Short mmCIF file of C-alpha atoms and ligand atoms in Angstrom, two decimals:
data_model
loop_
_atom_site.label_atom_id
_atom_site.label_comp_id
_atom_site.label_asym_id
_atom_site.label_seq_id
_atom_site.Cartn_x
_atom_site.Cartn_y
_atom_site.Cartn_z
CA MET A 1 -146.62 -73.42 41.85
CA ILE A 2 -149.03 -76.22 42.70
CA SER A 3 -150.71 -78.09 39.84
CA ILE A 4 -153.32 -80.61 40.04
CA ALA A 5 -154.05 -82.78 37.10
CA LEU A 6 -157.59 -84.04 36.83
CA ASP A 7 -158.24 -86.39 33.80
CA GLY A 8 -160.85 -88.77 32.79
CA PRO A 9 -163.75 -89.41 30.24
CA SER A 10 -166.62 -87.11 29.45
CA GLY A 11 -169.34 -86.86 32.00
CA ALA A 12 -167.24 -88.34 34.95
CA GLY A 13 -167.99 -85.01 36.69
CA LYS A 14 -164.55 -83.70 36.38
CA SER A 15 -165.52 -80.02 35.97
CA THR A 16 -167.95 -80.03 39.03
CA VAL A 17 -165.28 -81.47 41.26
CA ALA A 18 -162.56 -79.29 39.80
CA LYS A 19 -164.53 -76.11 40.29
CA ALA A 20 -165.22 -76.99 44.12
CA ILE A 21 -161.59 -77.80 44.52
CA ALA A 22 -160.46 -74.56 42.96
CA LYS A 23 -162.87 -72.68 45.17
CA GLU A 24 -161.85 -74.40 48.24
CA LEU A 25 -158.12 -74.02 47.89
CA GLY A 26 -158.09 -70.79 45.88
CA TYR A 27 -156.60 -72.20 42.76
CA ILE A 28 -157.49 -71.35 39.07
CA TYR A 29 -159.61 -73.95 37.40
CA VAL A 30 -158.55 -74.58 33.84
CA ASP A 31 -160.91 -76.37 31.65
CA THR A 32 -158.80 -77.60 28.72
CA GLY A 33 -161.78 -79.39 27.03
CA ALA A 34 -163.32 -75.96 26.33
CA MET A 35 -160.06 -75.04 24.38
CA TYR A 36 -160.58 -78.13 22.08
CA ARG A 37 -164.23 -77.12 21.71
CA THR A 38 -163.44 -73.63 20.67
CA ILE A 39 -161.11 -74.93 17.87
CA ALA A 40 -163.96 -77.20 17.03
CA LEU A 41 -166.50 -74.30 16.62
CA PHE A 42 -163.84 -72.55 14.45
CA THR A 43 -163.47 -75.57 12.42
CA LEU A 44 -167.19 -76.01 11.74
CA GLN A 45 -167.65 -72.21 11.18
CA ASN A 46 -165.11 -72.46 8.48
CA GLY A 47 -166.73 -75.54 6.89
CA ALA A 48 -163.54 -77.67 7.26
CA ASP A 49 -163.51 -81.45 7.87
CA PRO A 50 -162.35 -81.89 11.53
CA THR A 51 -160.63 -85.01 10.69
CA ASP A 52 -158.55 -83.48 7.92
CA GLU A 53 -155.29 -82.27 9.49
CA ALA A 54 -154.20 -80.28 6.66
CA ALA A 55 -157.44 -78.33 6.49
CA VAL A 56 -157.59 -77.70 10.23
CA SER A 57 -153.96 -76.80 10.44
CA ALA A 58 -154.44 -74.18 7.69
CA LEU A 59 -157.03 -72.50 9.88
CA LEU A 60 -154.98 -72.17 13.02
CA PRO A 61 -152.89 -69.30 12.08
CA SER A 62 -156.09 -67.22 11.83
CA LEU A 63 -157.57 -68.59 15.08
CA VAL A 64 -157.36 -65.99 18.01
CA LEU A 65 -158.05 -68.09 21.13
CA GLU A 66 -158.07 -66.34 24.55
CA VAL A 67 -158.92 -67.67 27.91
CA LYS A 68 -160.23 -65.20 30.38
CA TYR A 69 -161.33 -65.30 33.87
CA ILE A 70 -164.63 -63.22 34.50
CA ASP A 71 -165.89 -63.10 38.03
CA GLY A 72 -163.68 -66.24 38.70
CA ALA A 73 -165.18 -68.25 35.93
CA GLN A 74 -163.25 -69.25 32.76
CA ARG A 75 -164.63 -67.81 29.40
CA MET A 76 -163.41 -68.77 26.10
CA PHE A 77 -162.93 -66.21 23.47
CA LEU A 78 -162.69 -66.85 19.65
CA CYS A 79 -161.55 -64.09 17.57
CA GLY A 80 -162.73 -61.60 20.21
CA GLU A 81 -166.19 -63.17 20.75
CA ASP A 82 -167.26 -64.89 23.94
CA VAL A 83 -168.29 -68.38 22.80
CA SER A 84 -168.23 -70.10 26.17
CA ASP A 85 -172.03 -70.95 25.73
CA LYS A 86 -171.95 -71.91 22.13
CA ILE A 87 -169.42 -74.70 22.63
CA ARG A 88 -171.46 -76.70 24.99
CA THR A 89 -173.62 -78.55 22.30
CA ASN A 90 -173.46 -82.37 21.40
CA GLU A 91 -172.31 -81.37 17.79
CA ILE A 92 -169.39 -79.27 19.17
CA SER A 93 -168.50 -82.26 21.63
CA MET A 94 -168.16 -84.84 18.76
CA CYS A 95 -166.25 -82.31 16.56
CA ALA A 96 -163.88 -81.44 19.57
CA SER A 97 -163.22 -84.98 20.06
CA LYS A 98 -162.25 -85.36 16.31
CA VAL A 99 -159.96 -82.13 16.16
CA SER A 100 -158.30 -83.24 19.41
CA ALA A 101 -156.95 -86.25 17.82
CA LEU A 102 -154.90 -84.08 15.35
CA PRO A 103 -151.16 -83.49 16.44
CA ALA A 104 -151.26 -79.96 15.02
CA VAL A 105 -154.16 -79.11 17.22
CA ARG A 106 -152.64 -80.52 20.40
CA ALA A 107 -149.27 -78.83 19.58
CA PHE A 108 -151.25 -75.46 19.36
CA LEU A 109 -152.58 -75.77 22.82
CA LEU A 110 -149.64 -77.30 24.53
CA ASP A 111 -147.69 -74.13 25.40
CA LEU A 112 -150.86 -72.20 26.39
CA GLN A 113 -151.90 -74.88 28.94
CA ARG A 114 -148.38 -75.22 30.37
CA ASP A 115 -148.13 -71.50 30.58
CA MET A 116 -151.18 -71.35 32.75
CA ALA A 117 -149.85 -73.72 35.30
CA LYS A 118 -146.38 -71.88 35.30
CA LYS A 119 -148.00 -68.66 36.50
CA ASN A 120 -150.77 -69.94 38.69
CA ASN A 121 -151.76 -72.57 41.09
CA VAL A 122 -154.16 -74.58 39.08
CA ILE A 123 -156.37 -77.48 39.01
CA MET A 124 -156.53 -78.57 35.34
CA ASP A 125 -159.04 -80.90 33.84
CA GLY A 126 -158.74 -82.79 30.53
CA ARG A 127 -157.47 -86.11 29.12
CA ASP A 128 -153.72 -85.94 29.01
CA ILE A 129 -152.93 -83.34 31.75
CA GLY A 130 -151.09 -86.03 33.92
CA THR A 131 -149.46 -87.82 31.14
CA VAL A 132 -148.36 -85.04 28.64
CA ILE A 133 -149.16 -81.49 29.75
CA LEU A 134 -148.06 -81.52 33.60
CA PRO A 135 -146.10 -84.70 33.88
CA ASN A 136 -144.71 -83.25 37.20
CA ALA A 137 -148.02 -82.18 38.65
CA THR A 138 -148.28 -81.93 42.35
CA VAL A 139 -151.01 -84.46 42.40
CA LYS A 140 -152.68 -86.57 39.47
CA PHE A 141 -156.16 -87.72 39.58
CA PHE A 142 -157.97 -89.99 37.05
CA MET A 143 -161.65 -89.76 37.60
CA ASN A 144 -164.40 -92.19 36.34
CA ALA A 145 -167.91 -93.12 36.87
CA SER A 146 -170.30 -95.84 35.67
CA ASP A 147 -171.56 -95.46 32.18
CA GLU A 148 -175.07 -94.93 33.43
CA ALA A 149 -174.09 -92.16 35.69
CA LYS A 150 -171.83 -90.33 32.94
CA ALA A 151 -174.66 -90.57 30.42
CA LYS A 152 -177.39 -89.30 32.95
CA ARG A 153 -175.22 -86.52 33.96
CA ARG A 154 -174.42 -85.21 30.40
CA HIS A 155 -178.03 -85.66 29.39
CA GLU A 156 -179.32 -83.45 32.20
CA GLU A 157 -176.69 -80.81 31.20
CA LEU A 158 -177.72 -80.90 27.51
CA LEU A 159 -181.49 -80.76 28.43
CA ALA A 160 -180.78 -77.79 30.79
CA LYS A 161 -179.24 -75.93 27.77
CA GLY A 162 -182.40 -76.65 25.73
CA GLU A 163 -180.91 -79.37 23.45
CA ASN A 164 -183.62 -81.99 22.37
CA ILE A 165 -181.75 -85.24 22.76
CA THR A 166 -182.71 -88.59 24.37
CA LEU A 167 -180.72 -90.45 27.06
CA GLU A 168 -179.95 -93.22 24.48
CA GLU A 169 -178.41 -90.93 21.93
CA VAL A 170 -176.31 -89.37 24.52
CA LYS A 171 -175.02 -92.74 25.75
CA LYS A 172 -174.29 -93.59 22.15
CA THR A 173 -172.37 -90.48 21.26
CA MET A 174 -170.49 -90.47 24.64
CA ALA A 175 -169.42 -94.11 24.16
CA GLU A 176 -168.23 -93.18 20.62
CA ARG A 177 -166.35 -90.23 21.78
CA ASP A 178 -164.68 -91.86 24.81
CA LYS A 179 -163.53 -94.84 22.72
CA SER A 180 -162.01 -92.53 20.20
CA ASP A 181 -160.42 -90.33 22.94
CA SER A 182 -158.90 -93.24 24.78
CA THR A 183 -157.63 -95.24 21.91
CA ARG A 184 -156.29 -92.37 19.66
CA LYS A 185 -152.53 -92.35 18.73
CA ILE A 186 -151.60 -89.10 20.33
CA ALA A 187 -152.16 -88.33 24.05
CA PRO A 188 -154.90 -90.90 24.65
CA ALA A 189 -157.01 -90.42 27.56
CA VAL A 190 -155.45 -92.91 29.91
CA PRO A 191 -154.45 -92.48 33.52
CA ALA A 192 -150.75 -91.63 34.27
CA PRO A 193 -148.88 -94.39 36.07
CA ASP A 194 -148.84 -92.39 39.25
CA ALA A 195 -152.44 -91.14 38.92
CA ILE A 196 -154.79 -91.61 41.93
CA MET A 197 -158.06 -93.12 40.67
CA LEU A 198 -161.35 -91.47 41.75
CA ASP A 199 -164.74 -93.15 41.20
CA ASN A 200 -167.45 -90.50 40.99
CA SER A 201 -170.49 -92.76 40.35
CA GLU A 202 -172.13 -92.06 43.76
CA SER A 203 -171.68 -89.06 45.80
CA LEU A 204 -170.13 -85.99 44.41
CA GLU A 205 -169.42 -84.83 48.19
CA LYS A 206 -167.62 -87.93 48.90
CA THR A 207 -165.29 -87.65 45.82
CA LEU A 208 -164.61 -84.04 46.73
CA GLU A 209 -163.68 -84.86 50.24
CA THR A 210 -161.38 -87.56 49.19
CA ALA A 211 -159.77 -85.39 46.61
CA ILE A 212 -159.17 -82.50 48.92
CA ASN A 213 -157.81 -84.55 51.62
CA ILE A 214 -155.40 -86.09 49.27
CA ILE A 215 -154.17 -82.69 47.92
CA LYS A 216 -153.93 -81.21 51.49
CA GLU A 217 -151.80 -84.13 52.64
CA LYS A 218 -149.62 -83.61 49.72
CA ILE A 219 -149.03 -80.02 50.05
CA GLN A 220 -148.48 -79.72 53.67
O1 DC B 1 -163.83 -82.33 28.44
P1 DC B 1 -164.69 -82.06 27.22
O2 DC B 1 -165.76 -82.92 27.01
O3 DC B 1 -165.10 -80.62 27.21
O4 DC B 1 -163.73 -82.19 26.08
C1 DC B 1 -164.03 -82.14 24.62
C2 DC B 1 -163.16 -83.03 23.80
O5 DC B 1 -161.79 -82.42 23.93
C3 DC B 1 -163.11 -84.41 24.26
O6 DC B 1 -163.82 -85.38 23.50
C4 DC B 1 -161.61 -84.82 24.18
C5 DC B 1 -160.85 -83.53 23.92
N1 DC B 1 -159.82 -83.24 25.03
C6 DC B 1 -158.69 -83.69 24.88
O7 DC B 1 -158.38 -84.41 24.00
N2 DC B 1 -157.66 -83.24 25.77
C7 DC B 1 -157.80 -82.61 26.77
N3 DC B 1 -156.91 -82.22 27.70
C8 DC B 1 -159.30 -82.08 26.96
C9 DC B 1 -160.20 -82.48 26.04
#
């Protein structure tokens, strides 16, 4: 099986690039952030503190998380309900960052993610795919972009979803989240030593072309 790891901070444009690569090469796009977001939603729904490992761990046995592909798109199901749209708020982003720092939560998702890569050719986006989940991935990318480009991109996404938030607020919460994601003790969002760095500050088409050329060269 071929597996492409695509890690990087929030707003770097990973999902857009990953979806386009998946389409071009016929792979499955796996968005691992959506899994942490679903756990965050469950945590909030149950009134638990997302930084309290014992409280969140106690919830995990009753959490039924399913990843389904509907018309080629990944959808997240929480206890039978499609929550794919509900998990895209700024509140859930911050809560996902908190629960993702808990070892019990990471352990809960590890097999699910590895299993998907065992059964399918995948491009998997996240923070620790190249370092922890798929250390033998066929190609590893670490994508970044300027702070301005990242905040602008995420702000536009949130506005399009009807959230009332300023660019400054987005910048602030993104900086907080990225700091905590990249400095946490477990599976920090850092490039694997063998990751290829991709700068997505400018043209998406150029980033995509570079990535696809690298993958094609590797799998030929
Ligand atoms: O990619 P995203 O913004 O949807 O991810 C939401 C949060 O989940 C992010 O703040 C960090 C965490 N995450 C993680 O720790 N490991 C992953 N593989 C994917 C996401």
